[in-house]
Each structure stands twice: as C-alpha cells, then as structure tokens.
Amino acid sequence: MGLKALDYETMNENVKKVQYAVRGELYLRASELQKEGKKIIFTNVGNPQALGQKPLTFPRQVVALCQAPFLLDDPNVGLIFPADAIARAKHYLSLTSGGLGAYSDSRGIPGVRKEVAEFIERRDGYPSDPELIFLTDGASKGVMQILNCIIRGQGDGVLVPVPQYPLYSATISLFGGSLVPYYLEETANWGLDVNNLHESVAQARFKGITVRAMVIINPGNPTGQCLSEANLREILNFCYQENLVLLGDEVYQQNIYQDKRPFISSRKVLMDMGPPISKEVQLVSFHTVSKGYWGECGQRGGYFEMTNIPPKTVDEIYKIASISLSPNVPAQIFMGLMVNPLKPGDVSYDQFVRESKGILESLRRRARIMTDGFNSCKNVVCNFTEGAMYSFPQLRLPPKAIEAAKQAGKVPDVFYCLKLLEATGISTVPGSGFGQKEGVFHLRTTILPAEEDMPEIMSSFKKFNDEFMAQYEDNWNRSRM
Amino acid sequence: MRRFVIGSARNLIESSRQKYQFERSILSSPYRFLSSSPAADSPSSSSSSSSTMAHPVSLNTINPKVIECEYAVRGEIVTLAQKLQEEMQTKPDAHPFEEILYCNIGNPQSLGQQPITFFREVLALCDHPAILDKSETQGLFSADSIERAWQILDQIPGRATGAYSHSQGIKGLRDTIAAGIEARDGFPADPNDIFLTDGASPAVHMMMQLLIRSEKDGILCPIPQYPLYSASIALHGGTLVPYYLDEATGWGLEVSELKKQLETSRSKGITVRALVVINPGNPTGQVLAEENQKAIVEFCKQEGLVLLADEVYQENVYVPEKKFHSFKKVSRSMGYGEKDIALVSFQSVSKGYYGECGKRGGYMEVTGFGADVREQIYKVASVNLCSNISGQILASLVMGPPKVGDESYESYSAERDGILSSLARRAKTLEDAFNKLEGVTCNKAEGAMYLFPRIDLPEKAIKAAEAAKKAPDAYYCQRLLAATGIVFVPGSGFGQVPGTWHFRCTILPQEEKIPAIVTRLTDFHKSFMDEFRG
C-alpha cells in the first residue's frame, strides 16, 4: 500500500484546534444512551422544534405552495390553503428567477433583501440598503464568511465575550486567528464593563496581536443578558476609538423576557450617535429564522447587514458568496415572511398572532420557571434569563467533586454534566464549552422543553444535584450569593 | 483631525490598491492556472502604520486570500450582463437584442426547466405536514407522494422538519442514500460515511480545509476545471497543481500527465495531497472510460493521494457508448477497500435531470479514512449544526426515486427522460453549430451541461483585446454579449493551455430558443471574424 495521504498527523492543525461543545462529548454520549433505549431530553442546542414547538402555520403554507407551484393551478387548492398564503406564494415565486429550484443572486433574491431592508428601517427608524444585505444559509455561515475576511493570520485578534457561543471560538481557530476574551461579569447580571474591554485589548496588544473586531451577542448566548442602550453606546465608542469592526450577533432579538431592557439594535444606536461615529464605525449585524418565535432551525436561513464597509470590500465579500452560488431559496422565503409579516385584516392574521404570542409568552414563563428552579438547588446560583433561549446556572462544586473529576480525567463541569445525563437523561452542555472564569463552573441548558414537562425536569434536576452536592460535600457549606 | 488625515490616506491606499488589482488580474488571469505556485503573488501589505490606521474591513486590511481567489462563473461578464439587463428595463431599445440569454451557469430551472413533480409533491408535504391529515390532500397529491412523505417524516424525530438534525444529516435519509449508492454501484455503502451538505460546494470546502496546511500543500486539479476548486484552494492557502486534459483526444485524462505534474511539483517542495477528478467533466463534458478510471485509482493508491471525485453530473450522460461509473465502484471492483484508498465522492441535487440548484442539497461519501480523521470531519460539520432539511430530503429522493410499479413511476420517468433526451439534443445542436464557425472547434459533450469550444482568434483580435486590457477570450465574450445578449464564460475562467482560447456555454436554454441563439451567434461570429481577420 502506498503512503497514507490524510491521517490525523497530516491534517490541517487549525481543524484539530476547533472545539464545538454544543455537539461535543456530552451530546455524543447522550446520543449513545438514546440508542441504548434511554429517554434523553436534549437541551444542548437552541432547537425549539425538536422539543415540540410547532412551526407557525402560515409560513409553512406559503413555502409548501412555492415548492409545488402546480398546486396553484388546481381549482381545489383553496380547500386546504388560505387565500393570503396563496397570494404570498405567488408573490415570492414572482421574485425568484425560476422558482425554488434556481440559484438566486448570490446575495439572495433582491426582492427579499428589499423586504429585509424595509424591516430594518421600520425597526430602527433609519433607512437600510438592500445592496448591503446578504442572505446566507443560516447566520453561522454569514459569521464564518465575515471572520474569514477579517482574519489574516495568528496576529489578528477578535474580541469575544466569555462566556460565548462557541461558533466564534471554533471559527477563529479554524481560520488561524487569535481569540481575545473579554469577561462578562456574572455578579452584575453578566454585564459588560468597558474597563474589561480596555484591559483585554491592552493584554492582546502586549502579546503583539492586532485586535481587529469585537463580537457582541445581544441578547447573549449562553448568558441571556440584554444590553442597555448605554452599554451599546459605550461599545460603539470603544470600537471607534480602537478602530474595530463590531460584529453584532442579534439572532435572539425577538426573545426578550423582561421589559426593562427591550432590544435595541447596534445599528440604531450607531445611527443615533450621529457623525463622525455613525459614518466611521464598521458594523456587521446578523439575524436568523432559527430563533425568535419562528424556531425554523432546519431551514438554514439568515442574513448579515453591513454598515460603513467600503464598496470594493463589499464586492470582495460578494465574490466569496458567489463561489457558493446562492443561499437556499426556500429559507430566503422564510426570511421574507419573517421580516414582512401578516397584517391585521389578513385572513391568517389572527391565527398567526395567536401562535406567535403563545410561543413567546410560554418562553417567558419557562425562563422564569427554570431560573427559579435552579436557584432552589443546593450550591446552584442562576442569573435570570433576560433573553435568548438558555439558562446558564453556576455550579458551586465542592473541592471533593473537583477532585473526583480530576481522577476521572474530566473537566469538573463535564464530570457533573455526564453524571447528570446518566442519572436523569437531561443532556446539557458544560460551561467549559462556552468559556468561564478560572475555577468557576456552569452548565448551559435551554428553556425549550415543553412547559408541561418543565416541573418534572426541574425536580429531576434538583434531586440529582442536591444528592451530588451532598455526596461530595465535606461539612463545607457555601452560602448562596 | 486624526480621522480626517486617516481618511485621505485610506483613499490613497485604496485607489493604489485598486490599480494594483486591475493590473494583476489582467496580466495573470489567463495564466493563473499554469504555475504551481499559489495563484498570484500575495499582494504586498501596506506599511504597518497605515494598516493600523485603515478601517479593519477594507481592501488592504482584509484576508489577502479573499482578494486572490476568483470565480468566473459569476464574474465580470455576468456583472456586465446584469448591467445591460437593468438598462433594458428602463430603455428597452438600448441594445440590439430583446433579452439577455444566460448561458454562463448550470442553473437549469432559471431557464425554464421544470422540476420533477413527484419530488416537489413530497417536499411540499414535508414542508407542511399538517395537511397530511386532511382528506382534501388526497385530491391534490399523488398517493405515493403522500406515502413517501409519511415515510420520511417518520424518520425525523418528532416529525420536526424545522429542527436541526444530526450534523451528518437525518439517519433515515442517509440510509436511503446509501441504499441508492449500493443499487447504483453494486457495492455496499455505509450511511455513516455520508455527510449531507448545503450543496456539494460546502463539502468540497470542508475537504480542502482538512487537507491544506499551508501553501506547501498541493491539490492536483484538471485544467480546464470548474473554478470552485481553484477558488477553494486559494481561500485555504494551498497550491493548485494543474494537470492538463488533452483537447485533441476529447479532453482525455492521461495518468502520464498526472505523474509528470506530480513529480514537477514535488521537485519544487510541494506535498501533493489529493487529486480532483470531475466526472463527467466540467467544463469539458467528457465521461471517463472505466479503464482510465482504474489507472487513476491505481495512481492515487500508489502515490498516497486522496481521490476527490466530483460526480455531480453522474446522471448527465448523453452518449450510448459511455456510462457513468462511480470511483467507488471502480475501486471496489479492483478489490480495493477502506484500507487501500481514501476516496471522497461528491453528489448534488443541482444537476442531473432534477436541476434543483436553489435547494442547496448534496452530500459527500467519505471512505478510506481512519476514525480519528472522521471525528474531525464530523466536528467541522457540527459547527454549522446541519444542512438544510429540505435539501436533505431532496437528496434522498434523488438517490431513491420512484421505482417501477409505483403510482408516480410513469409520470416521473417520462419527465426524467424528456429532460435528459432534450439535453442530449441540445448538446448535439450546439456542438454542431460551434463546429461550423470559422476557427472554432468543439469537442462533443458526452455528459454534464456544457460545451467548451476552442476559438483560434486572429492576431488582430488579440491585439484589440490587449488594447482593451482584456484577455482575448474575455474580449470575444464581451463583444458577443454586447451584440447578441448571449452570456458565455471566457475559458480563462477555467484554465487552458497557454495561447489557446475557449469559452464555456451551457446547453440549458430551452429548446425553442436554441435556433435563435445559433443564428445570433453565427451572425456575430462572422462579423467579428470579418472585422479581425488578418
């Protein structure tokens, strides 16, 4: 036999460095157990429809009609599809260049991008240019495209919150860049302190890293905090002073569970701040059909909007998009429907509002149930889930538990989460997958299990946790914050 | 004050950068694929002081690999065509033609090809399963499409088509695909070897990412090639090692040429990691003979190369004397298994007779790698969570279509055969038309969706091209566009032997439009040659 071309040793090192805990060790173990017949509750990923959330009816009707346009010619189509779905399907088909089966413009269907721009304008009160909006196969692909543009090598650093959604750390590793962490403050509700930012940048520069970009996730993942307007101003000022492009991951903008800090887009604040900042600070904003109350993860629909990116650079980004030809067309239609919703008077409006409200109100309740549930557990402290889809409780593991983890060759929160999985079937993601302060442990779960299942899940968790803590405690009581 | 100064400095940098870009692309573009060094020199970065002043996302501060890579299929000529199209919307008489005819891209449904009804029925039902319970649905959909939809939904946990699936794709769908591969090849396929992706292109990128560590890693690519490969290699910082297909022998692939290029690049210190073979070929359309494929497999095995088999046109074969054989089938028939050859096979829902480009469905079948490598492949796939579910379902339909005896089989096979026979006819008509043109020779399109005629441009035309700062084939294509509205892609976008010129034309315009295309092309060509003949 000849030489082996691709083995572990000869693979791209950057690939080896990539870690993505969301579908890592815990998930793989959970899948194994599921195959063996154990009932598993997957709370490892923000995947609402996998846990029983139903898709909204109207968009599914529209896309089904677009898939099978011959239905539109059938006189009986009105028996199972409402008139407004039929009209919308015709509208979107007319925007395509040959239906769902043709590659669209590499940036996405112009008519849909126009709808996205109009949505942004309604939301923020400032005009948005469809030419600067690119639809992508999910927001993740957009994030990867932009980071690929920014990262030239190891010398390029990207500021990333800790804890963060590990798409960012994984992508930075993949492209050979440097992750520059800035720590969110758990005791201040996962707040962002600009001094932390300054410190992080200074440390990075001391190591010879050129800091190029800053990522904010608002609302946060896994932390759920919603940034205040003042915070956003601070961040934009900081980016202006330090010449950083701001990457605003805003995929959870519809998932807000408190009223003190409603969602404000980075772009709105930027525009509010006026020139010179509004004309200088570069911003890329990301959104998706996967979250909110739509939860259409499987469609892979997203977009990014560019602000203050020079035209020739936009052309280069367009060029890269063109290599993949086009984002998938059905998801583009989902995106159009999401940003251009039904209006009062539309036949399907009431049902749409009922379904949407039902989901959002339930998420709000579940956010509270889960937070309170965790806080009632021994040695567990949990900030309230202000937004997004996750709960990120802190586990105050006794020293003996940490020792046991070491013996087992596992990181302490991985050890805990594996035990939790074995005992209860609840599949979470250890906090180490998101980053955390040294010696502080968490796990991330979603607030997505069905409301009726929540009480049982929380009591199952509490039973396991309190027994675990009792087992490893040594007359050593930690009082809760 | 500081910002103002930076602003003008930035403008200067950007405009000088643009000039550099322009010159570089003109000089290097036709010759891009001939050298074994990475496509074009790295652009010199501006001095450190000005780069810290410049915006983080601007031409002189972004990843130079982004600047370097090119993709002609949606490149300059297409941008030009779109401009003309826009002009015609406001001024219909602005140009001497009524419509732009996009023959640049393998996008069948944008030119009127109809989707396969059965596939769309199943997809619509999976998109909106709520209607499966309604009796009226029976009147709108065929019975077997309803049955198939149920079957698929039962393979999806909770019947949730809006949920992220397993990162390799839904298991039940991979089972169907594996069964389809086995039925096609006569050798077993493992669903765990299959990774469903948003089209074949992301799968190609994934493999390049794994294989390429630095510019010292080379990937053997056919010249001419589909420029996804050159672009992906450039983006990942590797080196494209060209091997020339032989135009004189119908774009034949000679192992002796592979050996020669391999040796040359090794002598330059390049580690060649993989061999890309596109079969049927793009843009060249040849279908490899089985003997040829055996020699290729043997070569990869001996030299320790990963065989990257782009087989997206496997259902587009137009000549009775040739048949598609997958490289997996060929390898297994030679007695080579997992331990002998590392092979990645790419398939897509975009081509064939289904032409579902906009769905972004495809997969790679990965065999011959160790478990530790496969773990890494899985890991990279998991960062993107999963490919779109509708595309996954479609891939399973493509690899597991209606069978004889199924209610929809007759209409399905009529649609399929109608499309394929029409493609074969159009391939022949256009091939003949090209061969009638002065100075043009065109190899037969045995498969795929393209013709790649060679044009001997008169010296005068080449000089005119130089004066216009264009590669000669790009100049011809632009003149053609301006006169007729027809969009071809210049051969330099695919690579060609230096000093030869080609263009790629798809066989996809609807049959009724073909005569008009032939007439316009013929008239234009005659007047072009009249203008530039020596």
Short mmCIF file of C-alpha atoms in Angstrom, two decimals, chain B residues 84-98:
data_model
loop_
_atom_site.label_atom_id
_atom_site.label_comp_id
_atom_site.label_asym_id
_atom_site.label_seq_id
_atom_site.Cartn_x
_atom_site.Cartn_y
_atom_site.Cartn_z
CA LEU B 84 -27.27 45.60 -19.55
CA GLN B 85 -30.37 43.85 -18.29
CA GLU B 86 -31.07 46.69 -15.89
CA GLU B 87 -30.58 49.23 -18.67
CA MET B 88 -33.05 47.38 -20.84
CA GLN B 89 -35.69 47.57 -18.13
CA THR B 90 -35.84 51.33 -18.42
CA LYS B 91 -34.79 51.60 -22.06
CA PRO B 92 -35.98 48.52 -23.95
CA ASP B 93 -34.38 49.66 -27.20
CA ALA B 94 -30.99 50.38 -25.71
CA HIS B 95 -29.46 47.24 -27.20
CA PRO B 96 -29.71 45.23 -30.42
CA PHE B 97 -31.41 42.30 -28.70
CA GLU B 98 -34.54 41.66 -26.69
#
